[in-house]
Amino acid sequence: IEDGCRNITIADNTIKDTGKGGTQSYICGVYVAAAVAANRAISNVTVSGNTIFGVSDMDYGIYAAGSYDLNGVTITNNVIQNSLLYGIWLGSVLEGFTVSGNSVYNSTGPGIRAAGDKGAITNNVCTVIPTGAQTYGIEINTGTDLIITDNVLTDNDTAAILVASAPTTSIIRNNRGWITEANGNPSITSGNTSVVVTHGLSVTPTAKDIMVMAYSNPDNNIGSLWVSTITSTQFTINCENNPGASGVSLVWNHRLT
């Protein structure tokens, strides 16, 4: 699909090992890109229900990028396997897009490369099946107002998500294999006014996303509770006063907002 195309649907096809022996710059199962002129932008393209399978030469299962705007792209319910570079490549020219319900297996690189503006990448499965390889479930490479939630990103070779360039005003949470929600029950013992917590999150938390409260009644009034020294692996919960012989039991919860 190239310059000037609008209101196009590609659905329910089986596409296998595209470009074998060819010399194209982009060897893809499905190619969507406007590269000639700004007045020939592409809009309202749906790619749905296809099975795209690489054997030796397919670089991308679905490639959506180019030099000019791609508006209203929908990529849903496709099965993509054995791409050499990326299962789904989303370029920064995308705006108002949906990528949902796709199963992406065994891309040599990441399953989905996420970029663009005002897009949703949800409910996809990006993982490795036996004898395959895939570096990351999703690579995030710039973007604004992205929603990346409820994806299954387990068992990738390096990590569930690679944040190559952090998006702005975006939501990335509730993805299996990428921990953004956690809780625990530490205690501050007698004679101390702090405890170090190993949080187990895949992101470095911020204080505004950590809730802490006491759920036992200590011998002494502990005063205020607060969080400090936040790192990629730990944070410290502090209280004003020694809780006394009883110590104090705490509960913390983190939810990325």
PDB file of N, CA and C in Angstrom, residues 183-186 211-215 225 237 249-253:
ATOM      1  N   ASN A 183       3.191  -4.849  45.322  1.00  0.00           N
ATOM      2  CA  ASN A 183       2.906  -4.458  46.700  1.00  0.00           C
ATOM      3  C   ASN A 183       3.717  -5.317  47.640  1.00  0.00           C
ATOM      4  N   GLY A 184       3.741  -4.942  48.910  1.00  0.00           N
ATOM      5  CA  GLY A 184       4.494  -5.715  49.892  1.00  0.00           C
ATOM      6  C   GLY A 184       4.116  -5.340  51.306  1.00  0.00           C
ATOM      7  N   ASN A 185       4.649  -6.112  52.270  1.00  0.00           N
ATOM      8  CA  ASN A 185       4.326  -5.944  53.685  1.00  0.00           C
ATOM      9  C   ASN A 185       5.595  -5.931  54.540  1.00  0.00           C
ATOM     10  N   PRO A 186       6.418  -4.896  54.422  1.00  0.00           N
ATOM     11  CA  PRO A 186       7.624  -4.821  55.255  1.00  0.00           C
ATOM     12  C   PRO A 186       7.289  -4.332  56.670  1.00  0.00           C
ATOM     13  N   MET A 211       2.145   4.121  47.429  1.00  0.00           N
ATOM     14  CA  MET A 211       1.311   4.364  48.595  1.00  0.00           C
ATOM     15  C   MET A 211       1.834   3.538  49.762  1.00  0.00           C
ATOM     16  N   VAL A 212       1.977   4.149  50.929  1.00  0.00           N
ATOM     17  CA  VAL A 212       2.471   3.462  52.130  1.00  0.00           C
ATOM     18  C   VAL A 212       1.547   3.781  53.296  1.00  0.00           C
ATOM     19  N   MET A 213       1.221   2.750  54.095  1.00  0.00           N
ATOM     20  CA  MET A 213       0.460   2.990  55.326  1.00  0.00           C
ATOM     21  C   MET A 213       0.820   1.920  56.359  1.00  0.00           C
ATOM     22  N   ALA A 214       0.595   2.246  57.621  1.00  0.00           N
ATOM     23  CA  ALA A 214       0.792   1.290  58.715  1.00  0.00           C
ATOM     24  C   ALA A 214      -0.503   0.520  58.941  1.00  0.00           C
ATOM     25  N   TYR A 215      -0.378  -0.803  59.204  1.00  0.00           N
ATOM     26  CA  TYR A 215      -1.587  -1.560  59.508  1.00  0.00           C
ATOM     27  C   TYR A 215      -1.500  -2.269  60.861  1.00  0.00           C
ATOM     28  N   LEU A 225       4.859   8.940  57.650  1.00  0.00           N
ATOM     29  CA  LEU A 225       5.588   7.988  56.813  1.00  0.00           C
ATOM     30  C   LEU A 225       5.902   8.652  55.480  1.00  0.00           C
ATOM     31  N   ILE A 237      11.363   3.230  53.077  1.00  0.00           N
ATOM     32  CA  ILE A 237      10.210   3.775  53.790  1.00  0.00           C
ATOM     33  C   ILE A 237      10.698   4.279  55.151  1.00  0.00           C
ATOM     34  N   SER A 249       4.098  -2.735  61.429  1.00  0.00           N
ATOM     35  CA  SER A 249       3.898  -3.428  60.164  1.00  0.00           C
ATOM     36  C   SER A 249       3.326  -2.449  59.133  1.00  0.00           C
ATOM     37  N   LEU A 250       3.850  -2.509  57.926  1.00  0.00           N
ATOM     38  CA  LEU A 250       3.473  -1.579  56.872  1.00  0.00           C
ATOM     39  C   LEU A 250       2.908  -2.334  55.666  1.00  0.00           C
ATOM     40  N   VAL A 251       2.228  -1.615  54.838  1.00  0.00           N
ATOM     41  CA  VAL A 251       1.825  -2.134  53.535  1.00  0.00           C
ATOM     42  C   VAL A 251       2.140  -1.049  52.497  1.00  0.00           C
ATOM     43  N   TRP A 252       2.731  -1.456  51.374  1.00  0.00           N
ATOM     44  CA  TRP A 252       2.982  -0.523  50.275  1.00  0.00           C
ATOM     45  C   TRP A 252       2.383  -1.074  49.001  1.00  0.00           C
ATOM     46  N   ASN A 253       2.034  -0.165  48.123  1.00  0.00           N
ATOM     47  CA  ASN A 253       1.454  -0.539  46.844  1.00  0.00           C
ATOM     48  C   ASN A 253       1.955   0.434  45.781  1.00  0.00           C
TER      49      ASN A 253
END
